Short mmCIF file of C-alpha atoms in Angstrom, two decimals:
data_model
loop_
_atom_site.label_atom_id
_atom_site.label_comp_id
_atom_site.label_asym_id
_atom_site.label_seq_id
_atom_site.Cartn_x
_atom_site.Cartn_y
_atom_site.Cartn_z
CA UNK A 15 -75.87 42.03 15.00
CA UNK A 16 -72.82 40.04 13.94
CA UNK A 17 -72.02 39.03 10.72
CA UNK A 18 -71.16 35.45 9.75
CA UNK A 19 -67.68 33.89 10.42
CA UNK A 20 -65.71 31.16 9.40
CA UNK A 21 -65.19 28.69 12.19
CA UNK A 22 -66.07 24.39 12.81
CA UNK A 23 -68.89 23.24 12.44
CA UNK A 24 -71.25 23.27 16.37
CA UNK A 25 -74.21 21.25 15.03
CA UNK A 26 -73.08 18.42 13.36
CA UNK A 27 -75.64 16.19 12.64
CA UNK A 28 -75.80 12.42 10.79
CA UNK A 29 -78.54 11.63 7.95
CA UNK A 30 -79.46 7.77 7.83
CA UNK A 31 -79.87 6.66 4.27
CA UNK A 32 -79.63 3.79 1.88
CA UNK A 33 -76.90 3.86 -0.80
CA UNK A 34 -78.49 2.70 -4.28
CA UNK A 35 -75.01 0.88 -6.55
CA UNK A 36 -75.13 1.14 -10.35
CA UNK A 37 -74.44 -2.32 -12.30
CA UNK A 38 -75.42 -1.71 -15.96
CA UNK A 39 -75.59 2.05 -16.69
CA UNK A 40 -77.45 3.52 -19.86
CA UNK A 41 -76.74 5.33 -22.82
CA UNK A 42 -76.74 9.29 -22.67
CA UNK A 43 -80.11 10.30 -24.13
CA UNK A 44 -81.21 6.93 -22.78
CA UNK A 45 -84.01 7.84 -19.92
CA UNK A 46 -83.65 4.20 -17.62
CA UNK A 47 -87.70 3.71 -17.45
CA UNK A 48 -88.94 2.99 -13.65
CA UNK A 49 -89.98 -0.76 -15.41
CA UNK A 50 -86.75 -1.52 -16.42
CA UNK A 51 -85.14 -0.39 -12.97
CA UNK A 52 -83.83 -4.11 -11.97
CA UNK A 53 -81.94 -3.84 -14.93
CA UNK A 54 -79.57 -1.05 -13.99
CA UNK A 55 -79.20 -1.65 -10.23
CA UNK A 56 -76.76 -3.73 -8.57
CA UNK A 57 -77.35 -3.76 -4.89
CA UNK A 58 -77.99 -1.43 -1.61
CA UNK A 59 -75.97 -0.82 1.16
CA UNK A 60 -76.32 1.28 4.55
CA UNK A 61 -75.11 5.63 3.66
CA UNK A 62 -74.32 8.01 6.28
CA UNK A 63 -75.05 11.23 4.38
CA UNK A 64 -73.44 13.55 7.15
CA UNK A 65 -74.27 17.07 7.50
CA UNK A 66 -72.56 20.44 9.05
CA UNK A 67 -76.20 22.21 9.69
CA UNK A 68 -75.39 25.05 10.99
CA UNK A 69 -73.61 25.81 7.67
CA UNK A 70 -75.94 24.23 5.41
CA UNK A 71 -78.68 26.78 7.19
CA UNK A 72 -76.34 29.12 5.53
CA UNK A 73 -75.32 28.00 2.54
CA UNK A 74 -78.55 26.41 0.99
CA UNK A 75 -79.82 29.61 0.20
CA UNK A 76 -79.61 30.99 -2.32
CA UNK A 77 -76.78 28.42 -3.25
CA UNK A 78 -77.78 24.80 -2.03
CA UNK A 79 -75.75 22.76 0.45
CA UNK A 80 -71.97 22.44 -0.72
CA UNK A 81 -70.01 22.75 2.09
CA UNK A 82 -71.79 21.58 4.61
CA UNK A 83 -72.20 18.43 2.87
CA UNK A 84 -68.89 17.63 1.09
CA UNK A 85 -66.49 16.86 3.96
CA UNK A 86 -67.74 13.52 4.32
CA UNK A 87 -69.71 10.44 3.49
CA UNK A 88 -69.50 6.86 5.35
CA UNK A 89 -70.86 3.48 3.78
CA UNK A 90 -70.95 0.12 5.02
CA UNK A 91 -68.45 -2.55 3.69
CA UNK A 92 -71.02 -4.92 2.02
CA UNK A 93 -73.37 -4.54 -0.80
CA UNK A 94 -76.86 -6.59 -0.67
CA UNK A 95 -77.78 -7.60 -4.71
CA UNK A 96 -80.71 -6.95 -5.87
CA UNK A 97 -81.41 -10.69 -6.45
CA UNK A 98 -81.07 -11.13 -2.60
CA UNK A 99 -82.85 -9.00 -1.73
CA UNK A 100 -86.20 -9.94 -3.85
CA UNK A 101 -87.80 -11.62 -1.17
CA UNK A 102 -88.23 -8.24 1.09
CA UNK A 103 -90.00 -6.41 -2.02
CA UNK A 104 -93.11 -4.39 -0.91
CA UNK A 105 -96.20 -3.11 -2.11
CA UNK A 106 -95.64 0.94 -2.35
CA UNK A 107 -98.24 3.46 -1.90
CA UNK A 108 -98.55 7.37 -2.11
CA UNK A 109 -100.94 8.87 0.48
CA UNK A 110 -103.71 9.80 -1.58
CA UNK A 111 -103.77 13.20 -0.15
CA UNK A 112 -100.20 13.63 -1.38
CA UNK A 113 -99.54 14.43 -4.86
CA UNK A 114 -99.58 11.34 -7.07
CA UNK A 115 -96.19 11.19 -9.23
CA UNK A 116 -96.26 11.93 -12.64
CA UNK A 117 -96.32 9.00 -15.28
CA UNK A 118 -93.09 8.32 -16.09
CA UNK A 119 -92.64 7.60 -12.05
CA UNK A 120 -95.80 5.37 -11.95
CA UNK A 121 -96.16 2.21 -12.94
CA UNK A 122 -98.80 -1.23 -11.66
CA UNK A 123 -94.93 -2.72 -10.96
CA UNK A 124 -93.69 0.10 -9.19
CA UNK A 125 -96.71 0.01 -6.91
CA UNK A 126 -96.85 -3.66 -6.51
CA UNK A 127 -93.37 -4.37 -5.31
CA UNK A 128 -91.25 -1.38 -5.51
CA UNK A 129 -90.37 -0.49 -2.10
CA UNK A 130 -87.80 -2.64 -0.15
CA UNK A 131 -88.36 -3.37 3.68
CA UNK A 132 -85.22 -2.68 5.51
CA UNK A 133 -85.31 -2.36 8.90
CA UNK A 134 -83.13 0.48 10.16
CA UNK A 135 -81.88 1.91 13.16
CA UNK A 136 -79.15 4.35 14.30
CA UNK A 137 -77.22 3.99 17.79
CA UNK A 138 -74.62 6.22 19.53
CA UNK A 139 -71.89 5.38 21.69
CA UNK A 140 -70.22 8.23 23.20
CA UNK A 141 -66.85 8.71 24.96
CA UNK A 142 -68.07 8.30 27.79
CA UNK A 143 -69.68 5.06 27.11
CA UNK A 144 -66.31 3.88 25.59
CA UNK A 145 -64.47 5.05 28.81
CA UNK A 146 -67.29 3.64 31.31
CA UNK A 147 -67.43 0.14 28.99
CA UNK A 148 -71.28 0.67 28.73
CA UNK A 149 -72.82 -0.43 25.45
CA UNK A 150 -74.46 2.11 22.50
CA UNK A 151 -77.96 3.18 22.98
CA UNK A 152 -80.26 3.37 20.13
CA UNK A 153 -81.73 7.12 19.16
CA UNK A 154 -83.87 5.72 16.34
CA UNK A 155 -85.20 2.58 14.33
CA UNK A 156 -87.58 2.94 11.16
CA UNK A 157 -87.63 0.77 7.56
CA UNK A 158 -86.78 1.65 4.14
CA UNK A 159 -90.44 0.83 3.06
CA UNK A 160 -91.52 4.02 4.48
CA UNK A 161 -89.41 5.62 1.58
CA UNK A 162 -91.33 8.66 0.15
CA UNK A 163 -89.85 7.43 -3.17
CA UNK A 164 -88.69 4.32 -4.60
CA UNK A 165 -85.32 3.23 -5.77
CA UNK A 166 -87.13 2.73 -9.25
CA UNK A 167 -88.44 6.32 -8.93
CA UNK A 168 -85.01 7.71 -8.22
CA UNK A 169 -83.34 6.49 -11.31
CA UNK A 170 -86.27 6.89 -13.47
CA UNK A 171 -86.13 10.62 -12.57
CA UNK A 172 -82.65 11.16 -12.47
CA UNK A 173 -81.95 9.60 -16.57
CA UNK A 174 -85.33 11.12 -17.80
CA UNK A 175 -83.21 14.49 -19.12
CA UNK A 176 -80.91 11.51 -20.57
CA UNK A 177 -78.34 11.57 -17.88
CA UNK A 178 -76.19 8.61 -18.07
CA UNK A 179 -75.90 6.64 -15.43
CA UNK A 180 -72.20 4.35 -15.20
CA UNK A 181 -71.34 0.85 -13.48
CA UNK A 182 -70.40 1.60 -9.87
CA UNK A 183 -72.20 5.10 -9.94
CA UNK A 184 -73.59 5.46 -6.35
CA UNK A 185 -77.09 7.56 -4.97
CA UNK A 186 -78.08 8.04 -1.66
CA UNK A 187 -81.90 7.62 -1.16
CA UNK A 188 -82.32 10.72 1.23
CA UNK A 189 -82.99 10.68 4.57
CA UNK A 190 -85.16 7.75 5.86
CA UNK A 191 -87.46 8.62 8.78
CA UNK A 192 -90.39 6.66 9.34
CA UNK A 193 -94.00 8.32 10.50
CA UNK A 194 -93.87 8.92 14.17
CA UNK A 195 -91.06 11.29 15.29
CA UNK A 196 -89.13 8.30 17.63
CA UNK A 197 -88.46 6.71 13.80
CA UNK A 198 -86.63 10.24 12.78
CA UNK A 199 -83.60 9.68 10.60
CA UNK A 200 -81.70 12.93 11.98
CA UNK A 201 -80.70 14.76 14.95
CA UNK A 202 -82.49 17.70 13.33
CA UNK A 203 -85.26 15.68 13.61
CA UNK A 204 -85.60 13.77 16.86
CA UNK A 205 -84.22 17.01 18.62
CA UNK A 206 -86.76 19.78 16.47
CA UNK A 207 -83.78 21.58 15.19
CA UNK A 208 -82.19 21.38 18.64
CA UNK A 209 -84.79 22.71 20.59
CA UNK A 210 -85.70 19.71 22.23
CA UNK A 211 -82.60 17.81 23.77
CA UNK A 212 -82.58 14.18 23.56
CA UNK A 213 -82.24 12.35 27.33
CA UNK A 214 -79.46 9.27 26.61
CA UNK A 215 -79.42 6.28 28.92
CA UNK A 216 -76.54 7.20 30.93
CA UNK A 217 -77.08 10.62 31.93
CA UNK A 218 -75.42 12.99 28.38
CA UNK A 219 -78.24 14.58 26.68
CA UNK A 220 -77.47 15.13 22.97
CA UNK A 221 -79.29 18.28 19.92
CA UNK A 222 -76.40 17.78 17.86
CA UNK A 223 -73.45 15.15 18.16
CA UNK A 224 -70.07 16.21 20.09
CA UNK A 225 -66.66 15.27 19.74
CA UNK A 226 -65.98 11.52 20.16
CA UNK A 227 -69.59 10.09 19.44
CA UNK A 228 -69.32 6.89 17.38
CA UNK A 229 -72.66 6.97 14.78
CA UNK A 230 -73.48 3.10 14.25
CA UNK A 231 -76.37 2.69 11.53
CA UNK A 232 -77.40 -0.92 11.10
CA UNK A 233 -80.22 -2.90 8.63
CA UNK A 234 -81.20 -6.15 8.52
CA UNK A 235 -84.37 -7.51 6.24
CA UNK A 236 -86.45 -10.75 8.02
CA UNK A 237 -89.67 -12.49 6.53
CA UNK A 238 -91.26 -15.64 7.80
CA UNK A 239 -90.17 -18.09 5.18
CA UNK A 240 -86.91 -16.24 4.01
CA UNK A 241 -83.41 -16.14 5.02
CA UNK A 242 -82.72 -13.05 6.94
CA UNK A 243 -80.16 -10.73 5.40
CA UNK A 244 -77.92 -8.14 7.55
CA UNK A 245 -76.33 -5.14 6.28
CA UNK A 246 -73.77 -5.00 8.51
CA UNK A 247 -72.83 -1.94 10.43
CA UNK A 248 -71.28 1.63 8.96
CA UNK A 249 -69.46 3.34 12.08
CA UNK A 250 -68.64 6.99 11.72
CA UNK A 251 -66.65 8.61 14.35
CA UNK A 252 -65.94 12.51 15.07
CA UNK A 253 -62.62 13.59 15.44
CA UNK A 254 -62.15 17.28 16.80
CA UNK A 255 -61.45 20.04 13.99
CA UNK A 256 -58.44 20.44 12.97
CA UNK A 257 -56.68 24.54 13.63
#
């Protein structure tokens, strides 16, 4: 049996999230409450959360991901306020099979219009696409409003032990996958843990992403009756490892 070894990473994966921005922060020993939420946060943006899983297999026990997940992080360029993005609130709802959250996460507010609906979806262009001038092909789309938690859930939770929160702090919501496996937010995911190899338009199958694949995440919010938003674009690209 051999014994583990230090080497790069071989399943390098991508975790689509949404990046949560601070404005007004709160005094330590200050718990934000999940009603006064809209007060504290500033705006969201797109969040590649990129992960090394092969180590983080081997790291998260007994000692949680650190490695694995500290070599990189990706957001897009713009911010979308808070304010703006008020007319793509959402009703929110926990399966009622599913344990309900605790009352300090719960609220008639939270439920009524505390999930966001982003539409999201994830694209990769490989180098062979670059080199053949064909365009990205999507591997997944989903929307924020499938979001196990809400943003006012994640800061309520995170200040309750009076953690205080500063202006510009950042949190990533987590991976967002949506209910039927072609909505997966991951590799790990759409390829069940690289079992299953995903079949790209041009021939290149793909478990985990290879040297010179461009990850493109992109959101956009629409509503009859509302100005459509767009996130832009955050574009990650791998580089070979270095040694």
């Amino acid at each position: 049996m051999l014994g583990p070894i230090l080497a790069p990473c071989k399943r390098l994966d991508y975790e689509l999230e949404v990046g949560i921005y601070i404005g007004s922060g709160n005094d330590m020993g200050e718990p934000i409450s999940i009603d006064n939420v809209d007060e504290h946060v500033f705006g969201l943006c797109l969040f590649n959360d990129w992960s090394a899983r092969d180590i983080q297999a081997w790291e998260y026990q007994p000692l949680g991901p650190f490695l694995s997940k500290s070599f990189a992080s990706t957001v897009s360029p713009w911010i979308i306020t808070t304010e703006a993005l008020a007319p793509f609130r959402a009703e929110w709802t926990r399966d009622s099979t599913d344990p309900q959250p605790l009352p300090y996460l719960d609220s008639e507010q939270n439920r009524a219009k505390g999930a966001y609906d982003i539409q999201l979806e994830v694209l990769l262009k490989s180098e062979k696409m670059r080199s053949e001038n064909t365009p990205a092909v999507k591997l997944s789309e989903s929307s924020f409003i499938y979001s196990y938690w809400t943003v006012g859930q994640m800061l309520a939770h995170h200040t309750v032990n009076g953690c205080n929160l500063q202006p510009g702090d950042f949190l990533g919501s987590g991976t967002q996958s949506g209910p039927n496996h072609e909505e997966a937010g991951s590799l790990l995911e759409l390829s069940m843990g690289g079992k299953q190899p995903l079949e790209l338009k041009n021939g290149e199958t793909r478990t985990f992403l290879q040297d010179g694949d461009s990850v493109i995440m992109r959101g956009r919010c629409e509503k009859e009756g509302a100005k459509a938003i767009g996130f832009g674009e955050v574009v990650g690209t791998v580089l070979p490892a270095k040694g």
